[in-house]
mmCIF file of C-alpha atoms and ligand atoms in Angstrom:
data_model
loop_
_atom_site.group_PDB
_atom_site.id
_atom_site.type_symbol
_atom_site.label_atom_id
_atom_site.label_comp_id
_atom_site.label_asym_id
_atom_site.label_seq_id
_atom_site.Cartn_x
_atom_site.Cartn_y
_atom_site.Cartn_z
ATOM 1 C CA MET A 1 82.986 65.436 38.458
ATOM 2 C CA PRO A 2 84.711 65.726 41.802
ATOM 3 C CA GLN A 3 82.523 66.576 44.735
ATOM 4 C CA SER A 4 82.597 70.263 45.429
ATOM 5 C CA ASP A 5 84.286 70.772 48.776
ATOM 6 C CA PRO A 6 83.492 74.059 50.483
ATOM 7 C CA ASN A 7 86.165 73.320 53.065
ATOM 8 C CA SER A 8 89.374 74.172 51.222
ATOM 9 C CA ASP A 9 90.363 76.585 54.002
ATOM 10 C CA GLU A 10 89.935 73.778 56.490
ATOM 11 C CA THR A 11 92.005 71.442 54.309
ATOM 12 C CA PHE A 12 94.703 74.113 54.004
ATOM 13 C CA ASP A 13 94.703 74.569 57.767
ATOM 14 C CA PHE A 14 95.000 70.846 58.437
ATOM 15 C CA VAL A 15 97.681 70.197 55.817
ATOM 16 C CA VAL A 16 99.803 73.337 56.137
ATOM 17 C CA ASN A 17 99.157 75.235 59.381
ATOM 18 C CA LYS A 18 98.707 72.130 61.499
ATOM 19 C CA GLY A 19 101.680 70.506 59.835
ATOM 20 C CA ASN A 20 100.047 67.235 58.762
ATOM 21 C CA GLY A 21 100.900 67.303 55.070
ATOM 22 C CA ILE A 22 99.041 65.262 52.488
ATOM 23 C CA LYS A 23 100.245 62.127 54.281
ATOM 24 C CA GLY A 24 98.383 63.285 57.390
ATOM 25 C CA LEU A 25 95.244 63.848 55.353
ATOM 26 C CA VAL A 26 95.409 60.367 53.849
ATOM 27 C CA ASP A 27 96.102 58.873 57.284
ATOM 28 C CA ALA A 28 93.003 60.646 58.578
ATOM 29 C CA GLY A 29 90.975 58.416 56.261
ATOM 30 C CA MET A 30 90.203 60.824 53.414
ATOM 31 C CA GLU A 31 88.585 58.770 50.653
ATOM 32 C CA THR A 32 87.648 61.398 48.038
ATOM 33 C CA VAL A 33 89.931 64.017 46.532
ATOM 34 C CA PRO A 34 89.374 67.362 48.317
ATOM 35 C CA GLN A 35 88.711 70.483 46.251
ATOM 36 C CA LEU A 36 92.138 71.880 47.163
ATOM 37 C CA TYR A 37 93.735 68.980 45.294
ATOM 38 C CA THR A 38 91.367 68.832 42.324
ATOM 39 C CA VAL A 39 93.112 69.944 39.142
ATOM 40 C CA PRO A 40 91.043 71.852 36.530
ATOM 41 C CA ILE A 41 90.155 69.562 33.618
ATOM 42 C CA ASP A 42 92.360 71.296 31.045
ATOM 43 C CA GLU A 43 95.430 70.894 33.272
ATOM 44 C CA ARG A 44 95.027 67.168 33.853
ATOM 45 C CA LEU A 45 97.154 64.599 32.103
ATOM 46 C CA GLU A 46 94.485 63.165 29.810
ATOM 47 C CA PRO A 47 95.318 59.749 28.283
ATOM 48 C CA ASN A 48 95.288 61.233 24.777
ATOM 49 C CA LYS A 49 98.281 63.409 25.736
ATOM 50 C CA ILE A 50 100.427 60.384 26.605
ATOM 51 C CA ILE A 51 102.720 59.386 23.753
ATOM 52 C CA THR A 52 103.282 55.653 23.819
ATOM 53 C CA HIS A 53 105.672 55.328 20.887
ATOM 54 C CA GLY A 54 108.343 57.688 22.321
ATOM 55 C CA SER A 55 111.007 56.978 24.931
ATOM 56 C CA ILE A 56 113.912 58.728 26.607
ATOM 57 C CA PRO A 57 117.427 57.325 26.098
ATOM 58 C CA VAL A 58 118.860 54.686 28.439
ATOM 59 C CA ILE A 59 122.647 54.971 28.573
ATOM 60 C CA ASP A 60 124.937 52.246 29.910
ATOM 61 C CA VAL A 61 127.748 54.075 31.724
ATOM 62 C CA SER A 62 129.764 51.045 32.851
ATOM 63 C CA ASP A 63 132.707 52.612 30.962
ATOM 64 C CA TRP A 64 132.558 56.361 31.569
ATOM 65 C CA GLY A 65 135.679 56.804 29.444
ATOM 66 C CA ASP A 66 134.095 55.365 26.296
ATOM 67 C CA PRO A 67 133.711 58.185 23.737
ATOM 68 C CA LYS A 68 130.330 56.715 22.736
ATOM 69 C CA VAL A 69 129.065 57.122 26.298
ATOM 70 C CA LYS A 70 130.212 60.743 26.364
ATOM 71 C CA GLN A 71 128.610 61.384 23.033
ATOM 72 C CA SER A 72 125.296 59.822 24.055
ATOM 73 C CA ILE A 73 125.164 61.867 27.252
ATOM 74 C CA CYS A 74 125.868 65.195 25.521
ATOM 75 C CA LYS A 75 123.435 64.367 22.724
ATOM 76 C CA ALA A 76 120.696 63.438 25.177
ATOM 77 C CA ALA A 77 121.350 66.639 27.168
ATOM 78 C CA ALA A 78 121.099 68.739 24.023
ATOM 79 C CA GLU A 79 118.178 67.008 22.371
ATOM 80 C CA CYS A 80 115.871 65.763 25.068
ATOM 81 C CA GLY A 81 117.207 67.036 28.403
ATOM 82 C CA PHE A 82 116.263 63.732 30.061
ATOM 83 C CA PHE A 83 117.874 60.289 30.098
ATOM 84 C CA GLN A 84 118.376 57.261 32.314
ATOM 85 C CA ILE A 85 121.764 55.802 33.218
ATOM 86 C CA ILE A 86 122.407 52.189 34.166
ATOM 87 C CA ASN A 87 125.523 50.454 35.549
ATOM 88 C CA HIS A 88 126.643 53.674 37.258
ATOM 89 C CA GLY A 89 128.280 51.830 40.140
ATOM 90 C CA VAL A 90 126.055 52.843 43.070
ATOM 91 C CA PRO A 91 125.084 49.542 44.683
ATOM 92 C CA LEU A 92 121.472 48.440 44.453
ATOM 93 C CA GLU A 93 121.379 47.965 48.247
ATOM 94 C CA VAL A 94 122.152 51.656 48.776
ATOM 95 C CA LEU A 95 119.325 52.622 46.414
ATOM 96 C CA HIS A 96 116.811 50.264 47.941
ATOM 97 C CA ALA A 97 117.830 51.251 51.462
ATOM 98 C CA VAL A 98 117.240 54.963 50.860
ATOM 99 C CA ARG A 99 113.799 54.299 49.386
ATOM 100 C CA GLU A 100 112.866 52.076 52.306
ATOM 101 C CA SER A 101 114.075 54.743 54.709
ATOM 102 C CA GLY A 102 111.703 57.167 52.975
ATOM 103 C CA HIS A 103 108.797 54.807 53.624
ATOM 104 C CA ARG A 104 109.936 54.560 57.239
ATOM 105 C CA PHE A 105 110.061 58.325 57.690
ATOM 106 C CA PHE A 106 106.667 58.939 56.140
ATOM 107 C CA GLY A 107 105.285 55.977 58.073
ATOM 108 C CA LEU A 108 106.045 57.775 61.349
ATOM 109 C CA PRO A 109 103.121 59.254 63.301
ATOM 110 C CA ASN A 110 102.258 62.858 62.418
ATOM 111 C CA GLU A 111 103.765 64.228 65.598
ATOM 112 C CA GLU A 112 107.127 62.613 64.786
ATOM 113 C CA ARG A 113 107.196 63.895 61.204
ATOM 114 C CA SER A 114 106.079 67.356 62.183
ATOM 115 C CA LYS A 115 109.286 67.892 64.147
ATOM 116 C CA TYR A 116 110.853 68.687 60.785
ATOM 117 C CA TRP A 117 108.409 71.285 59.444
ATOM 118 C CA PRO A 118 110.319 74.498 58.753
ATOM 119 C CA GLU A 119 109.192 76.238 61.944
ATOM 120 C CA ASN A 120 110.077 73.228 64.125
ATOM 121 C CA SER A 121 113.162 71.758 62.491
ATOM 122 C CA PRO A 122 116.277 71.590 64.668
ATOM 123 C CA THR A 123 118.501 72.613 61.724
ATOM 124 C CA ASP A 124 118.017 74.285 58.369
ATOM 125 C CA THR A 125 119.762 71.354 56.679
ATOM 126 C CA VAL A 126 116.628 69.236 57.049
ATOM 127 C CA VAL A 127 113.112 70.365 56.302
ATOM 128 C CA LEU A 128 109.745 68.743 55.636
ATOM 129 C CA THR A 129 107.394 70.509 53.223
ATOM 130 C CA THR A 130 104.138 69.801 51.430
ATOM 131 C CA SER A 131 103.056 70.524 47.845
ATOM 132 C CA PHE A 132 105.470 73.060 46.279
ATOM 133 C CA ALA A 133 104.612 76.614 47.306
ATOM 134 C CA PRO A 134 101.395 76.305 49.382
ATOM 135 C CA GLN A 135 101.085 80.038 50.016
ATOM 136 C CA ALA A 136 101.053 80.710 46.269
ATOM 137 C CA GLU A 137 98.992 77.766 45.012
ATOM 138 C CA THR A 138 95.262 77.462 44.441
ATOM 139 C CA VAL A 139 95.564 73.734 43.733
ATOM 140 C CA PHE A 140 97.976 71.652 45.782
ATOM 141 C CA GLU A 141 100.331 68.915 44.602
ATOM 142 C CA TRP A 142 99.715 65.453 46.063
ATOM 143 C CA LYS A 143 103.149 65.267 47.647
ATOM 144 C CA ASP A 144 105.179 65.793 50.809
ATOM 145 C CA ALA A 145 108.954 66.090 50.697
ATOM 146 C CA LEU A 146 111.796 65.736 53.179
ATOM 147 C CA THR A 147 114.800 67.741 52.010
ATOM 148 C CA MET A 148 118.334 67.425 53.302
ATOM 149 C CA ARG A 149 121.167 69.776 52.349
ATOM 150 C CA PHE A 150 124.679 68.452 51.823
ATOM 151 C CA GLY A 151 127.200 71.207 52.593
ATOM 152 C CA PRO A 152 129.181 73.178 51.827
ATOM 153 C CA HIS A 153 128.945 74.506 55.389
ATOM 154 C CA GLN A 154 129.844 71.616 57.660
ATOM 155 C CA TYR A 155 126.639 69.747 57.094
ATOM 156 C CA ARG A 156 128.155 66.860 58.984
ATOM 157 C CA GLU A 157 127.686 68.766 62.212
ATOM 158 C CA SER A 158 123.965 68.917 61.625
ATOM 159 C CA VAL A 159 123.566 65.348 60.342
ATOM 160 C CA PRO A 160 123.014 64.011 63.877
ATOM 161 C CA LEU A 161 119.865 66.164 63.894
ATOM 162 C CA TRP A 162 118.414 64.489 60.802
ATOM 163 C CA PRO A 163 115.618 61.940 61.360
ATOM 164 C CA PRO A 164 117.211 58.778 62.774
ATOM 165 C CA VAL A 165 115.005 56.506 60.616
ATOM 166 C CA CYS A 166 116.579 57.727 57.370
ATOM 167 C CA ARG A 167 119.735 59.671 58.291
ATOM 168 C CA ASP A 168 122.343 56.995 57.559
ATOM 169 C CA GLN A 169 120.648 55.837 54.374
ATOM 170 C CA VAL A 170 120.349 59.376 52.977
ATOM 171 C CA LEU A 171 123.929 60.109 53.882
ATOM 172 C CA GLU A 172 125.225 56.991 52.197
ATOM 173 C CA TYR A 173 123.053 57.585 49.153
ATOM 174 C CA GLY A 174 124.158 61.221 48.845
ATOM 175 C CA GLU A 175 127.821 60.332 49.210
ATOM 176 C CA SER A 176 127.559 57.406 46.777
ATOM 177 C CA ALA A 177 125.918 59.619 44.178
ATOM 178 C CA LYS A 178 128.772 62.167 44.283
ATOM 179 C CA PRO A 179 131.177 60.324 41.924
ATOM 180 C CA VAL A 180 128.299 59.792 39.468
ATOM 181 C CA VAL A 181 127.458 63.491 39.585
ATOM 182 C CA ARG A 182 131.110 64.364 39.067
ATOM 183 C CA LYS A 183 131.403 62.122 35.982
ATOM 184 C CA LEU A 184 128.213 63.515 34.513
ATOM 185 C CA MET A 185 129.335 67.101 35.113
ATOM 186 C CA GLU A 186 132.782 66.454 33.622
ATOM 187 C CA ILE A 187 131.235 65.025 30.484
ATOM 188 C CA LEU A 188 128.523 67.668 30.171
ATOM 189 C CA LEU A 189 130.992 70.527 30.697
ATOM 190 C CA LYS A 190 133.503 69.043 28.245
ATOM 191 C CA GLY A 191 130.669 69.172 25.756
ATOM 192 C CA LEU A 192 130.605 72.938 26.392
ATOM 193 C CA ASN A 193 134.379 73.292 25.773
ATOM 194 C CA VAL A 194 135.270 73.443 29.463
ATOM 195 C CA LYS A 195 138.667 71.716 29.614
ATOM 196 C CA GLU A 196 138.791 70.868 33.292
ATOM 197 C CA ILE A 197 136.838 71.379 36.448
ATOM 198 C CA ASP A 198 139.184 73.395 38.684
ATOM 199 C CA LYS A 199 138.630 73.952 42.405
ATOM 200 C CA ALA A 200 136.618 77.149 41.924
ATOM 201 C CA ARG A 201 134.279 75.499 39.453
ATOM 202 C CA GLU A 202 134.004 72.435 41.613
ATOM 203 C CA TYR A 203 132.886 74.618 44.522
ATOM 204 C CA GLU A 204 130.442 76.412 42.303
ATOM 205 C CA LEU A 205 128.992 73.318 40.708
ATOM 206 C CA MET A 206 129.128 70.398 42.997
ATOM 207 C CA THR A 207 129.438 71.135 46.666
ATOM 208 C CA ALA A 208 125.885 72.066 47.544
ATOM 209 C CA SER A 209 123.770 69.105 46.577
ATOM 210 C CA ILE A 210 120.336 68.556 48.016
ATOM 211 C CA VAL A 211 118.765 65.141 48.583
ATOM 212 C CA THR A 212 114.982 65.092 48.763
ATOM 213 C CA ILE A 213 112.707 62.205 49.603
ATOM 214 C CA ASN A 214 109.485 62.845 47.692
ATOM 215 C CA TYR A 215 106.479 61.000 49.063
ATOM 216 C CA TYR A 216 103.270 60.674 47.077
ATOM 217 C CA PRO A 217 100.781 58.811 49.266
ATOM 218 C CA ARG A 218 98.268 56.518 47.624
ATOM 219 C CA CYS A 219 95.655 58.715 46.000
ATOM 220 C CA PRO A 220 91.953 57.773 45.801
ATOM 221 C CA ASN A 221 91.691 59.240 42.299
ATOM 222 C CA PRO A 222 95.046 60.058 40.666
ATOM 223 C CA ASP A 223 93.387 61.255 37.446
ATOM 224 C CA LEU A 224 91.963 64.268 39.269
ATOM 225 C CA THR A 225 95.190 65.323 40.944
ATOM 226 C CA ALA A 226 98.785 66.316 40.216
ATOM 227 C CA GLY A 227 101.645 64.601 42.055
ATOM 228 C CA ILE A 228 103.757 67.444 40.693
ATOM 229 C CA PHE A 229 102.554 69.967 38.117
ATOM 230 C CA PRO A 230 104.582 70.466 34.934
ATOM 231 C CA HIS A 231 107.867 72.161 35.836
ATOM 232 C CA SER A 232 111.545 72.227 35.077
ATOM 233 C CA ASP A 233 114.038 71.885 37.920
ATOM 234 C CA SER A 234 115.999 74.949 38.973
ATOM 235 C CA SER A 235 119.094 72.779 39.592
ATOM 236 C CA ILE A 236 122.184 72.346 37.421
ATOM 237 C CA ILE A 237 121.299 68.700 36.972
ATOM 238 C CA THR A 238 118.990 66.360 38.862
ATOM 239 C CA VAL A 239 119.863 62.703 39.408
ATOM 240 C CA LEU A 240 116.743 60.869 40.516
ATOM 241 C CA LEU A 241 115.932 57.445 41.857
ATOM 242 C CA GLN A 242 112.342 56.413 41.341
ATOM 243 C CA ASP A 243 110.575 53.270 42.518
ATOM 244 C CA ASP A 244 108.714 50.615 40.556
ATOM 245 C CA ASN A 245 105.363 52.439 40.578
ATOM 246 C CA GLY A 246 106.165 54.689 37.609
ATOM 247 C CA GLY A 247 104.240 57.942 37.192
ATOM 248 C CA LEU A 248 106.961 60.327 35.985
ATOM 249 C CA TYR A 249 106.220 61.943 32.600
ATOM 250 C CA VAL A 250 108.444 64.135 30.430
ATOM 251 C CA ARG A 251 107.167 66.664 27.892
ATOM 252 C CA THR A 252 107.970 65.779 24.282
ATOM 253 C CA THR A 253 110.264 68.159 22.412
ATOM 254 C CA ASP A 254 107.406 69.319 20.194
ATOM 255 C CA GLY A 255 105.578 70.284 23.391
ATOM 256 C CA ASN A 256 102.408 68.404 22.502
ATOM 257 C CA GLY A 257 102.605 65.226 24.536
ATOM 258 C CA TRP A 258 104.062 63.450 27.522
ATOM 259 C CA ILE A 259 106.324 60.388 27.619
ATOM 260 C CA HIS A 260 106.373 58.007 30.570
ATOM 261 C CA VAL A 261 109.754 57.301 32.167
ATOM 262 C CA PRO A 262 109.594 53.538 32.729
ATOM 263 C CA PRO A 263 111.056 52.392 36.048
ATOM 264 C CA ILE A 264 114.309 50.444 35.649
ATOM 265 C CA ASP A 265 115.552 48.904 38.880
ATOM 266 C CA GLY A 266 118.926 50.407 39.779
ATOM 267 C CA ALA A 267 118.817 53.193 37.166
ATOM 268 C CA PHE A 268 119.118 56.916 37.766
ATOM 269 C CA VAL A 269 116.935 59.320 35.833
ATOM 270 C CA VAL A 270 119.053 62.340 34.912
ATOM 271 C CA ASN A 271 117.666 65.668 33.793
ATOM 272 C CA ILE A 272 119.115 69.020 32.879
ATOM 273 C CA GLY A 273 118.032 71.864 35.171
ATOM 274 C CA ASP A 274 117.513 75.560 34.439
ATOM 275 C CA MET A 275 120.957 76.502 35.793
ATOM 276 C CA LEU A 276 122.706 74.311 33.228
ATOM 277 C CA GLN A 277 120.496 75.624 30.452
ATOM 278 C CA ILE A 278 121.652 79.128 31.464
ATOM 279 C CA MET A 279 125.312 78.116 31.809
ATOM 280 C CA SER A 280 125.246 76.365 28.436
ATOM 281 C CA ASN A 281 123.519 79.326 26.746
ATOM 282 C CA ASP A 282 120.708 77.004 25.621
ATOM 283 C CA LYS A 283 122.935 74.205 24.259
ATOM 284 C CA TYR A 284 121.451 71.955 26.907
ATOM 285 C CA LYS A 285 117.791 72.235 27.756
ATOM 286 C CA SER A 286 115.873 71.818 30.967
ATOM 287 C CA ILE A 287 112.714 69.919 30.167
ATOM 288 C CA GLU A 288 109.298 69.993 31.721
ATOM 289 C CA HIS A 289 108.188 66.963 33.636
ATOM 290 C CA ARG A 290 105.314 66.030 35.930
ATOM 291 C CA VAL A 291 104.256 63.249 38.260
ATOM 292 C CA VAL A 292 100.992 61.356 38.606
ATOM 293 C CA ALA A 293 100.399 59.777 42.010
ATOM 294 C CA ASN A 294 99.486 56.116 42.302
ATOM 295 C CA GLY A 295 95.994 54.795 42.941
ATOM 296 C CA SER A 296 97.018 51.840 45.043
ATOM 297 C CA LYS A 297 100.523 52.403 46.396
ATOM 298 C CA ASN A 298 102.594 55.032 48.146
ATOM 299 C CA ARG A 299 105.250 56.281 45.727
ATOM 300 C CA VAL A 300 108.744 57.380 46.789
ATOM 301 C CA SER A 301 111.385 59.095 44.673
ATOM 302 C CA VAL A 302 114.769 60.386 45.782
ATOM 303 C CA PRO A 303 116.231 63.155 43.642
ATOM 304 C CA VAL A 304 119.707 64.597 44.142
ATOM 305 C CA PHE A 305 119.491 68.232 43.064
ATOM 306 C CA VAL A 306 122.949 69.415 42.090
ATOM 307 C CA THR A 307 122.882 73.138 42.763
ATOM 308 C CA PRO A 308 125.365 75.979 43.194
ATOM 309 C CA PRO A 309 125.772 77.548 46.637
ATOM 310 C CA MET A 310 123.347 80.432 47.299
ATOM 311 C CA ASP A 311 125.981 83.131 46.784
ATOM 312 C CA ALA A 312 127.254 81.785 43.433
ATOM 313 C CA VAL A 313 126.759 83.945 40.355
ATOM 314 C CA ILE A 314 125.480 81.986 37.373
ATOM 315 C CA GLY A 315 125.449 82.997 33.713
ATOM 316 C CA PRO A 316 126.510 81.597 30.345
ATOM 317 C CA LEU A 317 129.973 80.035 30.752
ATOM 318 C CA PRO A 318 132.691 81.920 28.838
ATOM 319 C CA GLU A 319 133.688 78.642 27.131
ATOM 320 C CA ALA A 320 130.121 78.043 25.971
ATOM 321 C CA ILE A 321 130.012 81.343 24.083
ATOM 322 C CA GLU A 322 133.638 81.607 22.995
ATOM 323 C CA SER A 323 132.774 81.252 19.333
ATOM 324 C CA GLY A 324 131.213 84.694 19.538
ATOM 325 C CA GLU A 325 127.599 83.881 20.268
ATOM 326 C CA GLN A 326 125.427 86.389 22.055
ATOM 327 C CA PRO A 327 124.724 85.471 25.674
ATOM 328 C CA LEU A 328 121.034 84.712 26.071
ATOM 329 C CA TYR A 329 121.036 85.101 29.844
ATOM 330 C CA LYS A 330 122.279 87.705 32.280
ATOM 331 C CA GLU A 331 124.268 86.812 35.355
ATOM 332 C CA VAL A 332 122.101 86.007 38.351
ATOM 333 C CA VAL A 333 122.901 85.338 41.981
ATOM 334 C CA CYS A 334 121.589 81.867 42.766
ATOM 335 C CA VAL A 335 119.699 82.920 45.843
ATOM 336 C CA ASP A 336 117.709 85.431 43.756
ATOM 337 C CA TYR A 337 116.842 82.778 41.178
ATOM 338 C CA PHE A 338 115.765 80.313 43.851
ATOM 339 C CA ARG A 339 113.646 82.935 45.658
ATOM 340 C CA HIS A 340 111.903 83.639 42.393
ATOM 341 C CA HIS A 341 111.454 79.951 41.545
ATOM 342 C CA PHE A 342 110.256 78.811 44.956
ATOM 343 C CA GLY A 343 108.033 81.831 45.561
ATOM 344 C CA LYS A 344 105.426 80.854 42.988
ATOM 345 C CA LYS A 345 103.548 77.769 41.922
ATOM 346 C CA HIS A 346 105.076 75.341 39.432
ATOM 347 C CA ASP A 347 104.506 76.814 36.020
ATOM 348 C CA GLY A 348 106.366 74.971 33.282
ATOM 349 C CA LYS A 349 109.625 76.705 32.364
ATOM 350 C CA LYS A 350 108.544 80.228 33.328
ATOM 351 C CA SER A 351 111.311 80.625 35.937
ATOM 352 C CA LEU A 352 113.938 80.839 33.201
ATOM 353 C CA GLU A 353 112.496 84.152 32.046
ATOM 354 C CA PHE A 354 113.910 85.639 35.240
ATOM 355 C CA ALA A 355 117.427 85.264 33.835
ATOM 356 C CA ARG A 356 116.775 85.744 30.126
ATOM 357 C CA ILE A 357 118.129 88.868 28.448
HETATM 358 C C1 OGA B 1 111.102 66.797 41.390
HETATM 359 C C2 OGA B 1 110.570 65.805 40.414
HETATM 360 C C3 OGA B 1 110.001 63.514 39.928
HETATM 361 C C4 OGA B 1 109.609 62.246 40.603
HETATM 362 O O1 OGA B 1 111.192 66.443 42.588
HETATM 363 O O2 OGA B 1 111.431 67.913 40.959
HETATM 364 O O3 OGA B 1 110.374 66.162 39.298
HETATM 365 O O4 OGA B 1 109.602 61.214 39.931
HETATM 366 N N1 OGA B 1 110.358 64.536 40.836
HETATM 367 O O5 OGA B 1 109.279 62.263 41.786
HETATM 368 NI NI1 NI B 2 111.470 67.955 38.885
#
């Protein structure tokens, strides 16, 4: 059993109010998992819930035009909501550089990192946060995150205000990922009968990406904690770079187990987010996933969350329901969905209920 820690308020104060994050707590020499981070037994990822015979598809996209590639992507989106892509064209150096820049940022002294906490940050296009929704959580996630917003409103003007230790690497990574995102979206939307992505759709779907550097510091006892609790992403799609530590698990389609996503150097992990499940009227599914921190190493992952701008209105696409199906979701303004999603703790796929008819 974990030691009972009567000082959760103190931990909260140190991590959140004082702006140290979980990285600050680890740096302060914490050697046992505090109560605030101790997950109740029935919510832990017990070894008997890990399915070792399953795997998520790995798709070679060296020829995006190949009908087999398109088919595999749409099938994976419909059946498992999660897949990895290899040979996508983003150079390995760009991927490694952005991960290293994440280690550099989180390796900065607390007072340097804390310049980017929401109340201190020089621009709302960069923000450092801890856990997921600290004000709404009774148990915290073992994770800090640096989030940078790419447009559509002249983000370039605020880029000079991003942390110098990772700014160029994040920028290059975000820009390099754009053509990959575009190809994926073209293929996924074609699978929903959308003939072409016109300017209006492009604005709606692809101009407001977010790049986050997730940082899971080494954890003295990962079995007791959650790097991230089970959740689906609120994005349209997420394109994620992980490192060689592993620790990302995806819920099986029968809901009973969890499959590890094995690290493949140079691959992107792609998953369908809630917004695309809504737009596709359930043809594509967002899938729950979770992260377990590492017992000996600091883990970094760098997701690109492809999201609509805040004022976009999202609902089932006309093309996706043109054969006369009933829409399963109402139209929602993105900002309302995000407020709902980010205002509560991670809780599986519950956010989708907000939009369901
Ligand atoms: C996320 C997420 C997975 C990872 O940031 O939403 O699921 O491997 N990250 O860090
Ligand atoms: Ni996620």
